[in-house]
Coordinates of C-alpha atoms and ligand atoms in Angstrom, one line a residue:
S1 CA 46.3 -111.7 57.9
I2 CA 43.1 -113.6 57.4
E3 CA 43.6 -113.2 53.7
N4 CA 46.2 -115.9 54.0
M5 CA 44.9 -119.2 52.8
A6 CA 46.7 -121.4 55.3
K7 CA 45.3 -119.3 58.1
R8 CA 41.7 -119.7 56.9
Y9 CA 42.1 -123.5 57.2
Q10 CA 43.9 -123.8 60.4
P11 CA 42.2 -125.7 63.2
Y12 CA 39.6 -123.8 65.2
S13 CA 41.6 -124.4 68.4
T14 CA 44.5 -122.3 67.1
W15 CA 42.5 -119.1 67.2
T16 CA 43.2 -117.3 70.5
P17 CA 40.4 -115.9 72.8
E18 CA 42.1 -112.5 72.4
Y19 CA 41.7 -112.7 68.7
V20 CA 38.0 -113.7 69.0
A21 CA 37.4 -110.9 71.5
S22 CA 38.9 -108.3 69.2
L23 CA 36.9 -109.6 66.3
K24 CA 33.7 -109.4 68.5
A25 CA 34.5 -105.8 69.3
E26 CA 34.8 -104.9 65.6
V27 CA 31.5 -106.6 64.8
A28 CA 29.7 -105.0 67.7
A29 CA 30.7 -101.6 66.3
S30 CA 29.3 -102.3 62.8
Q31 CA 26.4 -100.0 61.8
W32 CA 24.9 -102.7 59.6
R33 CA 24.1 -105.3 62.2
T34 CA 20.5 -106.5 61.8
K35 CA 18.0 -106.7 64.7
T36 CA 15.9 -109.7 63.7
H37 CA 17.8 -111.8 61.1
I38 CA 20.2 -114.6 61.7
Q39 CA 23.7 -113.2 61.4
P40 CA 27.1 -114.4 62.5
D41 CA 28.4 -113.4 65.9
T42 CA 31.7 -113.0 64.2
G43 CA 33.0 -114.0 60.7
L44 CA 30.9 -115.4 57.9
I45 CA 27.7 -117.4 57.5
N46 CA 26.4 -118.8 54.3
D47 CA 24.1 -121.8 53.4
P48 CA 21.3 -122.9 55.7
C49 CA 21.8 -126.7 56.1
S50 CA 18.9 -128.3 57.9
L51 CA 15.7 -127.1 59.4
N52 CA 13.7 -129.7 61.4
F53 CA 11.1 -129.8 64.2
F54 CA 12.8 -132.1 66.8
N55 CA 12.3 -132.6 70.5
G56 CA 9.6 -129.9 70.8
K57 CA 11.7 -127.2 69.0
W58 CA 12.8 -126.0 65.6
H59 CA 16.5 -126.8 65.0
L60 CA 18.4 -124.9 62.3
Y61 CA 21.9 -125.5 61.3
Y62 CA 23.9 -123.3 58.9
Q63 CA 27.3 -122.9 57.4
Q64 CA 29.8 -120.7 59.3
F65 CA 33.4 -119.6 59.4
P66 CA 33.6 -117.8 62.8
F67 CA 37.1 -116.3 62.5
G68 CA 36.8 -113.8 59.7
P69 CA 34.5 -112.5 56.9
V70 CA 35.9 -115.1 54.4
H71 CA 35.0 -118.6 53.2
G72 CA 37.5 -120.5 55.4
L73 CA 37.2 -123.8 57.3
K74 CA 33.5 -124.3 57.4
S75 CA 31.4 -125.9 60.2
W76 CA 27.7 -126.1 61.1
A77 CA 26.3 -123.6 63.6
H78 CA 23.3 -124.8 65.6
V79 CA 20.3 -122.6 66.7
V80 CA 16.9 -123.5 68.1
S81 CA 13.6 -121.7 68.2
K82 CA 10.0 -122.3 69.4
D83 CA 8.6 -120.0 66.7
L84 CA 11.0 -120.0 63.7
F85 CA 11.8 -116.3 64.3
N86 CA 13.4 -116.0 67.8
W87 CA 16.5 -118.1 67.5
R88 CA 19.0 -119.0 70.2
R89 CA 22.6 -120.4 69.7
V90 CA 23.0 -123.8 71.5
P91 CA 25.6 -126.5 71.7
G92 CA 25.8 -129.2 69.1
D93 CA 27.7 -127.5 66.3
L94 CA 29.1 -129.9 63.7
L95 CA 32.8 -129.2 63.6
P96 CA 35.5 -130.2 61.1
D97 CA 37.6 -132.3 63.4
N98 CA 38.7 -135.4 61.6
E99 CA 40.4 -136.5 58.4
L100 CA 37.0 -137.0 56.6
D101 CA 36.0 -133.3 56.9
A102 CA 39.4 -131.8 57.5
Q103 CA 38.9 -128.8 55.1
G104 CA 35.2 -128.3 56.0
A105 CA 31.9 -129.7 57.2
Y106 CA 30.0 -128.6 54.1
T107 CA 26.3 -128.2 53.5
G108 CA 23.9 -131.1 54.1
S109 CA 20.5 -131.7 55.6
A110 CA 18.7 -133.8 58.2
L111 CA 15.6 -135.9 58.9
V112 CA 14.1 -136.9 62.2
T113 CA 14.1 -140.7 62.5
H114 CA 13.6 -142.9 65.6
G115 CA 13.9 -140.0 68.0
T116 CA 17.2 -138.6 66.6
L117 CA 18.1 -136.0 64.1
R118 CA 20.0 -137.8 61.3
I119 CA 22.3 -135.6 59.4
M120 CA 24.0 -136.2 56.0
Y121 CA 26.7 -133.6 55.1
T122 CA 29.6 -133.2 52.8
G123 CA 33.1 -133.8 54.0
N124 CA 35.4 -131.5 52.1
V125 CA 39.0 -132.6 52.0
R126 CA 41.9 -131.0 50.0
D127 CA 45.2 -132.7 49.2
E128 CA 48.6 -131.1 49.1
Q129 CA 47.9 -129.8 45.6
W130 CA 44.6 -128.4 46.9
H131 CA 42.6 -131.0 44.8
R132 CA 39.2 -131.6 46.3
Q133 CA 37.8 -134.9 47.6
S134 CA 34.2 -135.0 48.6
T135 CA 32.4 -137.7 50.6
Q136 CA 28.9 -137.7 52.1
L137 CA 29.1 -138.2 55.9
G138 CA 26.7 -139.0 58.7
A139 CA 26.1 -137.6 62.1
V140 CA 23.3 -137.8 64.7
L141 CA 22.1 -135.3 67.1
G142 CA 20.8 -137.3 70.1
A143 CA 18.1 -136.4 72.5
D144 CA 20.9 -135.4 74.9
S145 CA 21.8 -132.5 72.5
R146 CA 25.2 -134.1 71.7
L147 CA 26.4 -134.7 68.2
Y148 CA 27.8 -138.1 67.2
K149 CA 29.6 -138.5 63.9
D150 CA 29.5 -141.8 62.0
P151 CA 32.9 -143.3 61.7
K152 CA 32.7 -144.1 58.0
P153 CA 31.3 -142.2 55.0
L154 CA 27.8 -142.9 54.0
I155 CA 28.7 -142.4 50.3
A156 CA 32.4 -142.6 49.8
N157 CA 32.7 -141.6 46.1
P158 CA 30.7 -139.9 43.3
P159 CA 29.5 -142.4 40.7
A160 CA 31.8 -143.1 37.7
G161 CA 31.8 -140.2 35.3
Y162 CA 31.4 -137.5 37.9
T163 CA 33.9 -135.1 39.4
Q164 CA 34.6 -134.3 43.0
E165 CA 32.2 -131.3 42.9
F166 CA 29.8 -133.6 44.7
R167 CA 28.0 -132.0 47.6
D168 CA 25.1 -130.6 49.6
P169 CA 23.0 -133.8 50.2
F170 CA 19.2 -133.2 50.6
L171 CA 17.5 -136.1 52.4
F172 CA 13.8 -136.7 51.8
N173 CA 11.1 -139.3 52.3
Y174 CA 8.9 -140.3 49.3
Q175 CA 6.3 -143.1 49.2
D176 CA 7.7 -144.9 52.3
K177 CA 11.4 -144.8 51.2
T178 CA 14.2 -142.4 52.0
Y179 CA 16.2 -140.7 49.2
V180 CA 19.0 -138.2 48.9
L181 CA 19.7 -135.6 46.2
I182 CA 23.3 -134.5 45.7
G183 CA 24.6 -131.6 43.7
G184 CA 27.2 -132.8 41.1
Q185 CA 29.2 -132.3 38.0
R186 CA 29.8 -134.7 35.1
A187 CA 33.4 -135.2 33.9
D188 CA 32.5 -133.1 30.8
H189 CA 31.7 -130.2 33.2
T190 CA 27.9 -130.2 32.9
G191 CA 25.9 -130.0 36.1
A192 CA 23.7 -132.7 37.5
I193 CA 21.6 -133.6 40.5
L194 CA 22.2 -137.2 41.6
L195 CA 19.5 -139.4 43.2
Y196 CA 20.3 -142.1 45.7
E197 CA 17.9 -144.5 47.5
K198 CA 18.5 -145.7 51.0
Q199 CA 18.6 -149.5 51.2
P200 CA 17.2 -151.8 54.0
D201 CA 20.8 -152.4 55.1
K202 CA 21.3 -148.6 55.4
T203 CA 23.6 -148.3 52.4
W204 CA 22.9 -145.8 49.6
R205 CA 22.3 -147.0 46.0
F206 CA 22.9 -144.6 43.2
V207 CA 19.7 -144.5 41.1
A208 CA 20.4 -142.0 38.4
P209 CA 20.9 -138.3 37.7
L210 CA 17.6 -136.5 37.7
S211 CA 16.4 -136.3 34.0
I212 CA 17.0 -132.5 33.7
P213 CA 18.2 -131.1 30.4
D214 CA 21.9 -130.0 30.5
E215 CA 21.0 -126.4 29.8
F216 CA 19.1 -126.2 33.1
C217 CA 22.2 -127.2 35.1
G218 CA 25.1 -125.0 34.1
Y219 CA 28.6 -126.4 34.7
M220 CA 27.8 -127.6 38.3
V221 CA 24.8 -127.8 40.7
E222 CA 24.9 -126.8 44.4
C223 CA 22.3 -127.1 47.1
P224 CA 19.5 -129.2 45.4
N225 CA 16.1 -129.6 47.2
I226 CA 12.8 -131.3 46.4
A227 CA 9.2 -130.8 47.6
F228 CA 5.9 -132.4 46.5
I229 CA 3.1 -129.8 46.5
N230 CA -0.5 -130.2 45.2
G231 CA 0.5 -133.2 43.0
K232 CA 3.4 -131.3 41.5
V233 CA 7.2 -131.5 42.0
V234 CA 9.3 -128.5 42.9
L235 CA 13.1 -128.6 42.7
V236 CA 15.0 -125.7 44.1
Y237 CA 18.7 -125.6 43.3
C238 CA 21.7 -123.5 42.3
P239 CA 23.0 -124.2 38.8
Q240 CA 26.3 -122.3 38.5
G241 CA 27.1 -121.0 35.0
L242 CA 23.5 -121.2 33.8
D243 CA 23.3 -119.5 30.4
Q244 CA 21.8 -116.0 30.9
D245 CA 20.5 -115.9 27.3
F246 CA 18.7 -119.1 27.9
F247 CA 17.2 -118.2 31.4
E248 CA 17.2 -114.6 32.7
Y249 CA 18.9 -113.8 36.0
E250 CA 21.2 -111.1 37.1
N251 CA 23.2 -112.3 40.1
V252 CA 26.6 -114.0 39.8
Y253 CA 24.9 -117.4 40.3
P254 CA 21.2 -118.1 40.2
N255 CA 19.0 -120.0 42.7
I256 CA 16.0 -121.2 40.8
A257 CA 13.0 -123.5 40.9
L258 CA 12.1 -126.2 38.5
V259 CA 8.4 -127.2 38.5
A260 CA 7.5 -130.6 37.1
D261 CA 4.4 -132.6 36.8
S262 CA 5.7 -135.9 38.1
F263 CA 8.7 -137.6 39.6
D264 CA 9.7 -141.3 39.2
P265 CA 11.9 -142.4 42.1
E266 CA 12.9 -145.6 40.2
T267 CA 14.6 -143.7 37.3
G268 CA 14.9 -140.0 38.4
T269 CA 12.5 -139.0 35.6
L270 CA 10.8 -135.6 35.8
T271 CA 8.1 -134.8 33.3
H272 CA 7.0 -131.4 31.8
Q273 CA 9.7 -129.2 33.4
R274 CA 9.7 -125.4 33.5
L275 CA 12.1 -123.0 35.3
Q276 CA 11.3 -120.1 37.4
N277 CA 13.1 -117.5 39.5
I278 CA 12.3 -117.8 43.2
D279 CA 13.5 -114.3 43.9
K280 CA 14.4 -111.3 41.7
G281 CA 16.6 -109.6 44.3
F282 CA 20.3 -108.9 44.7
D283 CA 21.5 -111.4 47.3
F284 CA 20.0 -114.8 47.7
Y285 CA 21.5 -118.3 47.3
A286 CA 21.6 -121.8 48.7
T287 CA 17.9 -122.0 49.6
R288 CA 17.1 -124.9 51.8
L289 CA 13.6 -126.5 51.9
A290 CA 12.1 -128.3 54.8
N291 CA 9.2 -130.6 54.1
T292 CA 7.1 -130.5 57.3
E293 CA 3.8 -132.1 58.3
K294 CA 2.3 -129.1 60.1
D295 CA 3.7 -126.1 58.2
G296 CA 3.9 -127.4 54.7
T297 CA 7.1 -126.6 52.7
L298 CA 9.4 -124.2 54.5
A299 CA 12.2 -122.3 52.7
I300 CA 15.2 -120.4 54.1
S301 CA 17.9 -118.7 52.1
W302 CA 21.3 -117.3 52.5
L303 CA 20.8 -113.6 51.7
G304 CA 24.3 -113.4 50.3
L305 CA 26.2 -114.6 47.2
P306 CA 29.4 -116.5 46.6
D307 CA 32.3 -114.5 45.1
T308 CA 30.9 -111.2 46.3
N309 CA 32.3 -108.6 48.7
Y310 CA 30.2 -106.9 51.3
P311 CA 30.9 -103.6 53.1
T312 CA 30.5 -105.5 56.5
D313 CA 33.7 -107.4 55.6
A314 CA 35.5 -104.4 57.0
D315 CA 33.6 -104.8 60.2
G316 CA 34.6 -108.5 60.6
W317 CA 31.4 -110.2 59.5
E318 CA 29.4 -111.2 56.4
G319 CA 26.1 -112.9 55.6
V320 CA 22.6 -113.2 57.0
L321 CA 19.8 -115.7 56.5
S322 CA 16.3 -114.8 55.2
Y323 CA 13.3 -115.1 57.4
V324 CA 11.7 -118.5 57.3
R325 CA 9.1 -118.6 54.4
Q326 CA 6.4 -120.9 53.3
L327 CA 6.7 -122.1 49.7
D328 CA 3.5 -122.8 47.8
L329 CA 2.3 -123.2 44.2
R330 CA -0.3 -120.9 42.8
D331 CA -1.4 -121.9 39.3
G332 CA 1.9 -123.7 38.9
H333 CA 3.9 -120.6 40.0
V334 CA 6.2 -120.9 43.1
C335 CA 5.1 -118.3 45.7
L336 CA 7.0 -117.6 48.9
K337 CA 5.7 -115.7 51.9
P338 CA 7.0 -115.2 55.4
H339 CA 5.8 -117.8 57.8
P340 CA 2.8 -116.4 59.7
N341 CA 4.8 -116.6 63.0
I342 CA 6.6 -113.5 61.7
E343 CA 4.0 -111.5 63.7
Q344 CA 5.9 -112.7 66.8
L345 CA 8.5 -110.0 65.8
R346 CA 6.1 -107.1 66.0
E347 CA 6.7 -104.7 68.8
T348 CA 3.3 -104.0 70.2
A349 CA 4.2 -101.7 73.1
T350 CA 2.1 -98.5 72.5
D351 CA 5.2 -96.2 72.9
A352 CA 7.1 -98.2 70.2
L353 CA 4.5 -98.0 67.4
P354 CA 5.5 -96.3 64.2
V355 CA 3.4 -93.2 63.2
V356 CA 1.6 -93.6 59.9
S357 CA 0.3 -90.4 58.5
Q358 CA -1.7 -90.5 55.3
N359 CA -3.7 -87.7 53.7
T360 CA -4.1 -86.2 50.2
D361 CA -0.6 -84.6 50.3
Q362 CA 1.5 -87.3 51.8
C363 CA 1.8 -90.9 53.0
S364 CA 4.7 -91.2 55.5
V365 CA 5.8 -93.5 58.3
T366 CA 8.0 -92.2 61.1
A367 CA 9.3 -93.4 64.4
L368 CA 10.7 -96.6 62.8
S369 CA 13.4 -98.3 64.7
G370 CA 15.5 -99.5 61.7
A371 CA 13.8 -102.9 61.7
F372 CA 10.2 -102.7 60.5
E373 CA 7.4 -104.2 58.5
L374 CA 5.5 -101.9 56.1
S375 CA 2.4 -103.3 54.4
M376 CA -0.2 -101.8 52.1
T377 CA -2.5 -102.4 49.2
L378 CA -1.7 -101.0 45.8
A379 CA -4.9 -100.4 43.8
A380 CA -5.3 -101.7 40.2
G381 CA -4.0 -99.5 37.5
Q382 CA -1.8 -97.4 39.8
K383 CA 1.9 -96.5 40.1
A384 CA 3.5 -96.1 43.5
T385 CA 7.0 -95.4 44.8
V386 CA 8.2 -96.4 48.2
H387 CA 11.1 -94.4 49.5
V388 CA 13.3 -95.4 52.4
P389 CA 15.4 -92.2 52.8
D390 CA 19.1 -91.8 53.8
G391 CA 19.5 -88.1 54.4
D392 CA 18.8 -86.3 51.1
H393 CA 18.6 -89.4 48.9
D394 CA 17.1 -92.9 49.2
Q395 CA 18.8 -96.0 50.5
L396 CA 16.0 -98.1 49.1
L397 CA 13.6 -97.1 46.4
I398 CA 10.8 -99.3 45.1
N399 CA 8.7 -98.5 42.0
L400 CA 5.6 -100.6 41.4
D401 CA 3.1 -100.3 38.5
S402 CA 0.1 -102.5 39.0
D403 CA -1.2 -101.6 35.5
S404 CA 1.7 -103.2 33.7
G405 CA 2.7 -105.5 36.5
Q406 CA 6.3 -104.1 36.4
G407 CA 8.5 -103.2 39.4
M408 CA 12.0 -102.0 40.2
V409 CA 14.1 -101.9 43.3
Q410 CA 17.1 -99.6 43.6
R411 CA 19.4 -99.9 46.6
E412 CA 22.3 -98.0 48.0
N413 CA 25.1 -100.3 47.4
R414 CA 28.7 -100.7 48.2
N415 CA 29.7 -104.0 46.6
N416 CA 30.1 -105.6 43.2
G417 CA 26.5 -106.8 43.0
G418 CA 24.8 -103.9 41.2
S419 CA 22.1 -101.5 42.5
L420 CA 19.0 -102.1 40.3
R421 CA 16.7 -105.0 39.8
Q422 CA 13.5 -105.2 37.7
F423 CA 10.8 -107.7 38.0
G424 CA 7.2 -108.5 37.0
F425 CA 4.1 -109.4 39.0
P426 CA 0.5 -110.1 38.1
A427 CA -0.8 -107.1 36.0
G428 CA -4.1 -105.2 36.1
K429 CA -5.2 -106.0 39.6
T430 CA -5.0 -104.9 43.1
V431 CA -1.9 -106.3 44.9
T432 CA -0.7 -106.5 48.4
I433 CA 2.8 -105.3 49.3
R434 CA 4.7 -106.4 52.4
L435 CA 8.1 -104.9 52.9
F436 CA 10.4 -105.9 55.7
V437 CA 13.4 -103.8 56.4
D438 CA 16.0 -104.7 58.9
V439 CA 18.9 -102.1 59.0
S440 CA 20.8 -103.6 56.0
V441 CA 18.4 -106.3 54.8
F442 CA 15.1 -106.1 52.9
E443 CA 12.6 -108.7 52.0
L444 CA 9.8 -107.6 49.7
F445 CA 6.7 -109.8 49.0
I446 CA 4.3 -108.7 46.3
D447 CA 0.8 -110.1 45.7
D448 CA 0.9 -112.5 48.6
G449 CA 4.3 -113.8 47.7
Y450 CA 3.9 -114.2 44.0
R451 CA 7.0 -112.1 43.5
V452 CA 9.8 -112.0 46.1
V453 CA 12.7 -109.5 46.0
S454 CA 15.4 -109.8 48.7
G455 CA 18.8 -108.3 49.3
R456 CA 21.2 -106.2 51.3
F457 CA 21.5 -102.5 51.2
F458 CA 24.0 -100.2 53.0
G459 CA 23.0 -96.7 53.8
D460 CA 24.8 -94.1 55.9
T461 CA 22.0 -93.8 58.4
C462 CA 19.7 -96.3 60.1
P463 CA 16.4 -96.5 58.2
T464 CA 13.8 -94.8 60.5
A465 CA 11.3 -93.4 58.0
A466 CA 9.5 -94.3 54.8
R467 CA 7.3 -92.5 52.3
V468 CA 4.9 -93.6 49.7
N469 CA 4.0 -91.5 46.6
P470 CA 1.4 -90.7 45.5
P471 CA -0.6 -91.2 48.7
A472 CA -3.8 -91.9 46.7
A473 CA -2.4 -95.1 45.1
V474 CA -2.2 -97.0 48.3
S475 CA -4.6 -97.9 51.1
N476 CA -4.5 -99.9 54.3
V477 CA -1.0 -98.7 55.1
Q478 CA 0.3 -100.4 58.3
A479 CA 3.6 -100.5 59.9
W480 CA 5.3 -102.2 62.9
N481 CA 8.7 -102.1 64.4
L482 CA 10.3 -105.5 64.7
R483 CA 12.3 -106.9 67.6
K484 CA 13.4 -110.2 68.9
D485 CA 12.3 -111.5 72.3
Ligands
FRU501 C1 27.2 -123.1 48.5 C2 28.4 -123.9 48.9 C3 28.0 -125.3 49.0 C4 29.0 -125.8 50.0 C5 29.1 -124.7 51.0 C6 30.4 -124.5 51.7 O1 27.2 -121.8 48.9 O2 29.5 -123.6 48.1 O3 28.1 -126.0 47.7 O4 28.6 -127.0 50.6 O5 28.7 -123.5 50.2 O6 30.3 -123.6 52.7

């Protein structure tokens, strides 16, 4: 069975077309397939790796194991889009096919330079005792859509004093130079983010670990990112084992933002640091940022978690990616909202419009297709509940109190990730609410992205209706069904 470790790591070429066809049939019958999110054709997907505008299109790569809903031999799946929402699978996957990435082409990132997409990624190698060896490798996607791997590692070893938990390079340009951040772990099992600078001879010089206090880093850091916004610095990263008494989060591992006032690339020094949750939901991890010229800082997350089971496992697949969001700072607070192109997903055919009916007795939305956007304004000093029913109970229930600025999401759940999350948002004022539901995924944005709550939910029925109570608390209720081109 796929539970067998050796099988998970066997070369891709050993999986037969018959096996893949049977897995496809299982997946196709799954009631929780989404309509508009990136999801695996078969097997598992996790981290987004790189998102770049290149050759007239957006290119996205993400982690996949196509042969079962488990974390097996990982590769990069390649998709392209004109609008960041309608994605198409294309050739150019980054496959684990040599001795440097024999047990996985792990997460990395890419920059567009000199007409090519330059990738840095982690080569995961295990020895006979299953001890890990990590190197940072290079690959190039040419204008011919073919992928060329560099023959030698770009960074062959972690610096002295660091373990082999050394991965997920994030490339960035800053003041005319190119740098990379790498998630790491010190020999004493404290987490760190390592800064390297690209030299004129194309080698990489270790500068320093970023000056982040130990208690912000847990025992190991995965998936670091950096952005420079309005003169501030935003790091987004995953510190495994962060102390929950020190910083509040509820998921098995957090994915958080650190906002700082300044960054010194000569020393890795960050000044005046404070931590923030980027999402208060159930399932989000491994967020990747993309620093773009036209669209600002983009963010895309894995709406899943490590070490967590999902009911879709029984159907041969696991994991989805979030919609592409724009990341911004408002009064020093990280805000995320869907990229405006999300309107491309709205079904506008008149016979496919949801029916919104609001009067003094009720506010209900019907004729929803399972994938929909529901937006409204919650007046100041009001309490409202949004129900997404599943027969006689709710598969999703959202309580919002704009007086206290407190909210709660309860989901129908079938895994070990809990069914309730509470969160705050700006109190005492009118707030906008945008809820996206896509069969088994929800993304909730409150007060223009000040608070984001994302996750999976698993009802018995496809979500085709919603209700808001009391009707008088909300105004401007609008809904659209969503579909891909
Ligand atoms: C995070 C992660 C990364 C690693 C990748 C492997 O989810 O563990 O650190 O590169 O997944 O798929």
